[in-house]
């Protein structure tokens, strides 16, 4: 790793092939600090960051970002990319905010993955992304486009980012924006409905589905219109809350309708959403949905008791 750091600091392109080899050899590495010291990792990230901001060739830029993304898998030694400038550099490349220059699609795809790792690893980066309203709108457009193209791998990345942006109550600006909430729920409902028939047929769910349901879970835990949290004196939801919640009920119903033996973790997430949802939701659902939710809840309770024994 020290040799690679030295090559990156040189003036030529001798670093290209060693860096590609580094990425190939460490594609499944998650704990770099088991292999090198934190100072060595920090030095490599610093050298990568310096190269990234200086490089214009798309293929070189992708290799540099891939190496950075691998190193971002764990905490420690990340100081060079923890400044706001790092996230602000990658946001335009990822397509989440407008760029002054055209961006190569392969650069945009890799940059999006870097953004996800940055907001996952560093709370200030997540807060910065939350405050960037243009990124919210762009993200939803990207989700809608990927859904139309049925690009499930892209949907996985986009929903994973949306999970991060809706993770905490302090991030509720994303969802309380009326231009964001309906679009997000519409995309989730459409994507879930598309993939459920294949699950019923015995196929594994696409990777994005658990992430999309996690977004709904985040909303029901503490974010705005789907949550009763922070409103202890209220016995009934507002008209807006009721309309919003009814928008996601078909999603919950379709997941709960899966056979008991199929995709239990997806159904568990939906039950968790219902448990956290506003008072009065029981008056809005069909008897079939309610009975399915109770059946899953009882099954979870029995499984928990069995595990304890």
Short mmCIF file of C-alpha atoms in Angstrom, two decimals:
data_model
loop_
_atom_site.label_atom_id
_atom_site.label_comp_id
_atom_site.label_asym_id
_atom_site.label_seq_id
_atom_site.Cartn_x
_atom_site.Cartn_y
_atom_site.Cartn_z
CA UNK A 1 0.00 0.00 0.00
CA UNK A 2 2.90 2.37 0.69
CA UNK A 3 4.30 1.68 -2.79
CA UNK A 4 0.93 2.53 -4.35
CA UNK A 5 0.76 5.73 -2.33
CA UNK A 6 4.20 6.71 -3.63
CA UNK A 7 3.20 5.99 -7.23
CA UNK A 8 0.05 8.09 -6.91
CA UNK A 9 2.17 11.01 -5.74
CA UNK A 10 4.41 10.79 -8.83
CA UNK A 11 3.90 12.86 -11.96
CA UNK A 12 3.35 9.99 -14.43
CA UNK A 13 0.74 7.30 -14.91
CA UNK A 14 2.72 4.46 -13.37
CA UNK A 15 0.02 4.16 -10.72
CA UNK A 16 -2.74 3.02 -13.10
CA UNK A 17 -2.03 -0.71 -13.35
CA UNK A 18 -1.03 -1.13 -9.66
CA UNK A 19 -4.24 0.65 -8.65
CA UNK A 20 -6.37 -1.61 -10.85
CA UNK A 21 -4.65 -4.63 -9.30
CA UNK A 22 -5.30 -3.20 -5.83
CA UNK A 23 -9.01 -2.90 -6.62
CA UNK A 24 -9.22 -6.44 -8.00
CA UNK A 25 -7.34 -7.96 -5.07
CA UNK A 26 -9.41 -6.09 -2.48
CA UNK A 27 -12.89 -6.32 -3.99
CA UNK A 28 -13.96 -8.47 -1.04
CA UNK A 29 -11.85 -6.75 1.63
CA UNK A 30 -13.84 -5.00 4.35
CA UNK A 31 -11.23 -4.48 7.08
CA UNK A 32 -8.16 -2.78 5.67
CA UNK A 33 -6.95 -1.88 9.15
CA UNK A 34 -6.30 -5.58 9.69
CA UNK A 35 -3.74 -5.29 6.89
CA UNK A 36 -2.16 -1.85 7.31
CA UNK A 37 -1.90 0.87 9.93
CA UNK A 38 -4.40 3.71 10.08
CA UNK A 39 -1.71 6.20 9.03
CA UNK A 40 -0.92 4.13 5.93
CA UNK A 41 -4.58 3.96 5.01
CA UNK A 42 -4.96 7.71 5.58
CA UNK A 43 -1.95 8.42 3.36
CA UNK A 44 -3.40 6.32 0.52
CA UNK A 45 -6.81 8.00 0.75
CA UNK A 46 -5.11 11.39 0.70
CA UNK A 47 -3.12 10.43 -2.41
CA UNK A 48 -6.28 9.09 -4.09
CA UNK A 49 -8.22 12.26 -3.30
CA UNK A 50 -5.44 14.44 -4.70
CA UNK A 51 -5.42 12.41 -7.91
CA UNK A 52 -9.21 12.44 -8.20
CA UNK A 53 -9.48 16.22 -8.25
CA UNK A 54 -6.67 16.43 -10.82
CA UNK A 55 -7.80 13.67 -13.20
CA UNK A 56 -9.98 14.19 -16.25
CA UNK A 57 -9.74 10.76 -17.94
CA UNK A 58 -12.96 8.83 -17.16
CA UNK A 59 -11.26 5.42 -16.93
CA UNK A 60 -8.61 6.73 -14.53
CA UNK A 61 -11.23 8.56 -12.49
CA UNK A 62 -13.34 5.43 -12.15
CA UNK A 63 -10.36 3.41 -10.88
CA UNK A 64 -9.50 6.11 -8.36
CA UNK A 65 -13.07 6.34 -7.10
CA UNK A 66 -13.39 2.56 -6.90
CA UNK A 67 -10.29 2.35 -4.71
CA UNK A 68 -11.63 5.18 -2.53
CA UNK A 69 -14.99 3.46 -2.19
CA UNK A 70 -13.34 0.22 -1.08
CA UNK A 71 -11.38 2.06 1.60
CA UNK A 72 -14.57 3.78 2.76
CA UNK A 73 -16.04 0.45 3.78
CA UNK A 74 -14.70 0.91 7.31
CA UNK A 75 -14.04 3.79 9.67
CA UNK A 76 -10.52 4.93 10.44
CA UNK A 77 -8.09 6.88 8.32
CA UNK A 78 -10.86 8.68 6.42
CA UNK A 79 -9.82 12.21 7.39
CA UNK A 80 -8.84 13.35 3.85
CA UNK A 81 -12.42 12.84 2.56
CA UNK A 82 -14.35 14.03 5.63
CA UNK A 83 -14.37 17.70 4.64
CA UNK A 84 -17.51 19.09 2.97
CA UNK A 85 -15.51 19.63 -0.22
CA UNK A 86 -15.34 15.89 -0.81
CA UNK A 87 -19.10 15.38 -0.92
CA UNK A 88 -19.63 18.59 -2.88
CA UNK A 89 -17.13 17.31 -5.45
CA UNK A 90 -18.89 13.97 -5.96
CA UNK A 91 -22.51 15.19 -5.96
CA UNK A 92 -22.34 16.75 -9.46
CA UNK A 93 -20.45 13.76 -10.83
CA UNK A 94 -23.15 11.44 -9.50
CA UNK A 95 -25.92 13.38 -11.21
CA UNK A 96 -27.54 14.39 -7.91
CA UNK A 97 -26.88 18.08 -8.52
CA UNK A 98 -26.32 19.83 -11.86
CA UNK A 99 -22.83 19.68 -13.32
CA UNK A 100 -21.25 22.46 -15.36
CA UNK A 101 -19.73 19.86 -17.68
CA UNK A 102 -21.02 16.60 -19.20
CA UNK A 103 -20.25 13.56 -17.02
CA UNK A 104 -19.36 10.17 -18.44
CA UNK A 105 -22.00 7.57 -17.40
CA UNK A 106 -19.37 5.23 -15.90
CA UNK A 107 -18.02 8.10 -13.81
CA UNK A 108 -21.54 9.01 -12.67
CA UNK A 109 -22.30 5.42 -11.66
CA UNK A 110 -19.13 5.05 -9.60
CA UNK A 111 -19.49 8.50 -8.07
CA UNK A 112 -22.97 7.61 -6.82
CA UNK A 113 -21.49 4.65 -4.93
CA UNK A 114 -18.88 6.93 -3.36
CA UNK A 115 -21.62 9.35 -2.26
CA UNK A 116 -23.51 6.50 -0.61
CA UNK A 117 -20.41 5.43 1.31
CA UNK A 118 -19.65 9.00 2.35
CA UNK A 119 -23.12 9.70 3.74
CA UNK A 120 -23.16 6.29 5.42
CA UNK A 121 -19.79 6.70 7.12
CA UNK A 122 -19.89 10.37 8.11
CA UNK A 123 -22.87 12.05 9.76
CA UNK A 124 -21.91 15.60 8.63
CA UNK A 125 -21.86 14.38 5.01
CA UNK A 126 -25.33 12.92 5.47
CA UNK A 127 -26.58 16.17 6.99
CA UNK A 128 -25.06 18.12 4.09
CA UNK A 129 -26.79 15.88 1.55
CA UNK A 130 -30.07 16.27 3.42
CA UNK A 131 -29.88 20.06 3.10
CA UNK A 132 -29.29 19.84 -0.68
CA UNK A 133 -32.86 19.93 -1.97
CA UNK A 134 -31.72 19.58 -5.58
CA UNK A 135 -30.29 16.18 -4.69
CA UNK A 136 -33.65 15.00 -3.31
CA UNK A 137 -35.48 15.92 -6.51
CA UNK A 138 -32.76 14.43 -8.71
CA UNK A 139 -32.72 11.24 -6.65
CA UNK A 140 -36.45 10.72 -7.11
CA UNK A 141 -36.16 11.34 -10.86
CA UNK A 142 -33.36 8.78 -10.98
CA UNK A 143 -35.47 6.28 -9.02
CA UNK A 144 -38.41 6.78 -11.35
CA UNK A 145 -36.20 6.38 -14.42
CA UNK A 146 -34.52 3.24 -13.07
CA UNK A 147 -37.93 1.83 -12.20
CA UNK A 148 -39.21 2.45 -15.72
CA UNK A 149 -36.15 0.69 -17.11
CA UNK A 150 -36.46 -2.04 -14.47
CA UNK A 151 -32.80 -1.52 -13.62
CA UNK A 152 -32.86 -3.32 -10.28
CA UNK A 153 -29.16 -2.90 -9.52
CA UNK A 154 -29.47 0.87 -9.94
CA UNK A 155 -32.63 0.90 -7.84
CA UNK A 156 -30.73 -0.86 -5.07
CA UNK A 157 -28.17 1.96 -4.95
CA UNK A 158 -30.75 4.73 -5.17
CA UNK A 159 -33.03 3.33 -2.48
CA UNK A 160 -30.01 2.69 -0.27
CA UNK A 161 -29.16 6.39 -0.53
CA UNK A 162 -32.78 7.34 0.22
CA UNK A 163 -32.61 5.10 3.32
CA UNK A 164 -29.67 7.19 4.55
CA UNK A 165 -31.40 10.48 3.81
CA UNK A 166 -34.46 9.42 5.84
CA UNK A 167 -32.55 7.74 8.65
CA UNK A 168 -32.96 10.25 11.45
CA UNK A 169 -35.56 12.68 12.68
CA UNK A 170 -33.17 15.55 12.01
CA UNK A 171 -33.26 14.54 8.34
CA UNK A 172 -37.03 14.89 8.11
CA UNK A 173 -36.68 17.90 5.79
CA UNK A 174 -36.38 15.38 2.97
CA UNK A 175 -39.78 13.87 3.60
CA UNK A 176 -41.74 16.84 4.92
CA UNK A 177 -41.17 18.57 1.61
CA UNK A 178 -44.51 18.12 -0.23
CA UNK A 179 -42.67 17.81 -3.55
CA UNK A 180 -40.75 14.80 -2.23
CA UNK A 181 -43.12 12.63 -0.17
CA UNK A 182 -45.77 11.80 -2.81
CA UNK A 183 -43.14 11.08 -5.46
CA UNK A 184 -41.15 8.82 -3.14
CA UNK A 185 -44.20 6.82 -2.13
CA UNK A 186 -45.41 6.56 -5.72
CA UNK A 187 -42.05 5.16 -6.85
CA UNK A 188 -41.92 2.66 -4.00
CA UNK A 189 -45.47 1.46 -4.61
CA UNK A 190 -44.83 1.00 -8.33
CA UNK A 191 -41.53 -0.82 -7.87
CA UNK A 192 -42.87 -3.12 -5.14
CA UNK A 193 -45.94 -4.00 -7.19
CA UNK A 194 -43.76 -4.87 -10.18
CA UNK A 195 -41.57 -7.38 -8.38
CA UNK A 196 -44.03 -9.13 -6.05
CA UNK A 197 -45.55 -11.48 -8.68
CA UNK A 198 -42.13 -12.98 -9.38
CA UNK A 199 -41.62 -13.57 -5.64
CA UNK A 200 -44.94 -15.38 -5.41
CA UNK A 201 -43.73 -17.52 -8.32
CA UNK A 202 -40.75 -18.62 -6.23
CA UNK A 203 -38.05 -16.25 -7.45
CA UNK A 204 -35.81 -14.34 -5.08
CA UNK A 205 -36.77 -10.69 -4.57
CA UNK A 206 -34.65 -8.07 -6.31
CA UNK A 207 -32.01 -6.54 -4.07
CA UNK A 208 -33.73 -3.15 -4.01
CA UNK A 209 -36.93 -4.40 -2.36
CA UNK A 210 -35.64 -4.61 1.24
CA UNK A 211 -34.12 -1.13 0.80
CA UNK A 212 -37.41 0.31 -0.46
CA UNK A 213 -39.24 -1.16 2.54
CA UNK A 214 -36.58 0.28 4.86
CA UNK A 215 -37.48 3.73 3.52
CA UNK A 216 -41.09 3.12 4.55
CA UNK A 217 -39.91 1.88 7.94
CA UNK A 218 -37.88 5.07 8.43
CA UNK A 219 -40.96 7.12 7.64
CA UNK A 220 -43.09 5.29 10.17
CA UNK A 221 -40.47 5.47 12.91
CA UNK A 222 -40.00 9.21 13.18
CA UNK A 223 -40.37 11.14 9.98
CA UNK A 224 -43.29 13.42 9.53
CA UNK A 225 -46.49 12.34 7.93
CA UNK A 226 -46.31 8.60 8.51
CA UNK A 227 -45.30 8.77 12.16
CA UNK A 228 -47.19 9.32 15.38
CA UNK A 229 -43.92 9.88 17.23
CA UNK A 230 -43.64 13.19 19.04
CA UNK A 231 -47.44 13.68 19.03
CA UNK A 232 -48.54 11.99 22.29
CA UNK A 233 -51.60 14.17 22.79
CA UNK A 234 -53.11 13.50 19.41
CA UNK A 235 -55.62 10.72 19.02
CA UNK A 236 -56.37 11.12 15.32
CA UNK A 237 -54.11 11.78 12.34
CA UNK A 238 -54.51 14.88 10.24
CA UNK A 239 -56.24 14.71 6.86
CA UNK A 240 -52.86 14.97 5.16
CA UNK A 241 -51.43 12.15 7.28
CA UNK A 242 -54.38 9.93 6.51
CA UNK A 243 -54.07 10.50 2.76
CA UNK A 244 -50.35 9.84 2.88
CA UNK A 245 -50.67 6.66 4.89
CA UNK A 246 -53.40 5.33 2.63
CA UNK A 247 -50.98 5.74 -0.26
CA UNK A 248 -48.66 3.09 1.18
CA UNK A 249 -51.28 0.67 2.48
CA UNK A 250 -51.45 -1.21 -0.85
CA UNK A 251 -47.69 -1.81 -0.57
CA UNK A 252 -48.08 -3.24 2.92
CA UNK A 253 -51.03 -5.35 1.81
CA UNK A 254 -49.19 -6.88 -1.14
CA UNK A 255 -46.17 -7.84 0.96
CA UNK A 256 -48.32 -9.29 3.72
CA UNK A 257 -50.16 -11.35 1.11
CA UNK A 258 -47.00 -13.33 0.35
CA UNK A 259 -47.23 -16.97 1.51
CA UNK A 260 -46.18 -17.43 5.13
CA UNK A 261 -43.10 -19.42 4.12
CA UNK A 262 -41.93 -16.86 1.57
CA UNK A 263 -39.71 -13.85 2.29
CA UNK A 264 -40.47 -13.63 5.99
CA UNK A 265 -38.01 -10.76 6.48
CA UNK A 266 -39.98 -8.57 4.05
CA UNK A 267 -43.21 -9.24 5.90
CA UNK A 268 -41.50 -8.55 9.21
CA UNK A 269 -40.50 -5.10 7.97
CA UNK A 270 -44.09 -4.34 6.97
CA UNK A 271 -45.41 -5.39 10.39
CA UNK A 272 -42.78 -3.14 12.00
CA UNK A 273 -44.08 -0.30 9.84
CA UNK A 274 -47.65 -0.93 10.99
CA UNK A 275 -46.62 -1.12 14.64
CA UNK A 276 -44.90 2.27 14.36
CA UNK A 277 -47.64 3.93 12.33
CA UNK A 278 -50.10 6.62 13.46
CA UNK A 279 -53.02 5.89 15.71
CA UNK A 280 -56.09 5.15 13.71
CA UNK A 281 -54.40 3.17 10.94
CA UNK A 282 -56.46 0.15 11.96
CA UNK A 283 -59.55 1.99 10.70
CA UNK A 284 -58.09 2.40 7.24
CA UNK A 285 -57.06 -1.13 6.37
CA UNK A 286 -59.09 -4.04 5.10
CA UNK A 287 -59.91 -6.96 7.41
CA UNK A 288 -57.67 -9.12 5.21
CA UNK A 289 -54.65 -6.86 5.72
CA UNK A 290 -55.28 -6.71 9.45
CA UNK A 291 -55.57 -10.48 9.78
CA UNK A 292 -52.36 -10.98 7.79
CA UNK A 293 -50.52 -8.49 9.97
CA UNK A 294 -51.73 -10.21 13.13
CA UNK A 295 -50.70 -13.60 11.75
CA UNK A 296 -47.20 -12.39 10.97
CA UNK A 297 -46.89 -10.70 14.35
CA UNK A 298 -47.95 -13.86 16.18
CA UNK A 299 -45.53 -15.91 14.10
CA UNK A 300 -42.72 -13.50 15.02
CA UNK A 301 -43.67 -13.68 18.69
CA UNK A 302 -43.66 -17.48 18.63
CA UNK A 303 -40.28 -17.53 16.87
CA UNK A 304 -38.85 -15.15 19.48
CA UNK A 305 -40.07 -17.34 22.36
CA UNK A 306 -38.63 -20.43 20.67
CA UNK A 307 -35.26 -18.73 20.23
CA UNK A 308 -35.15 -17.75 23.91
CA UNK A 309 -35.88 -21.33 24.96
#
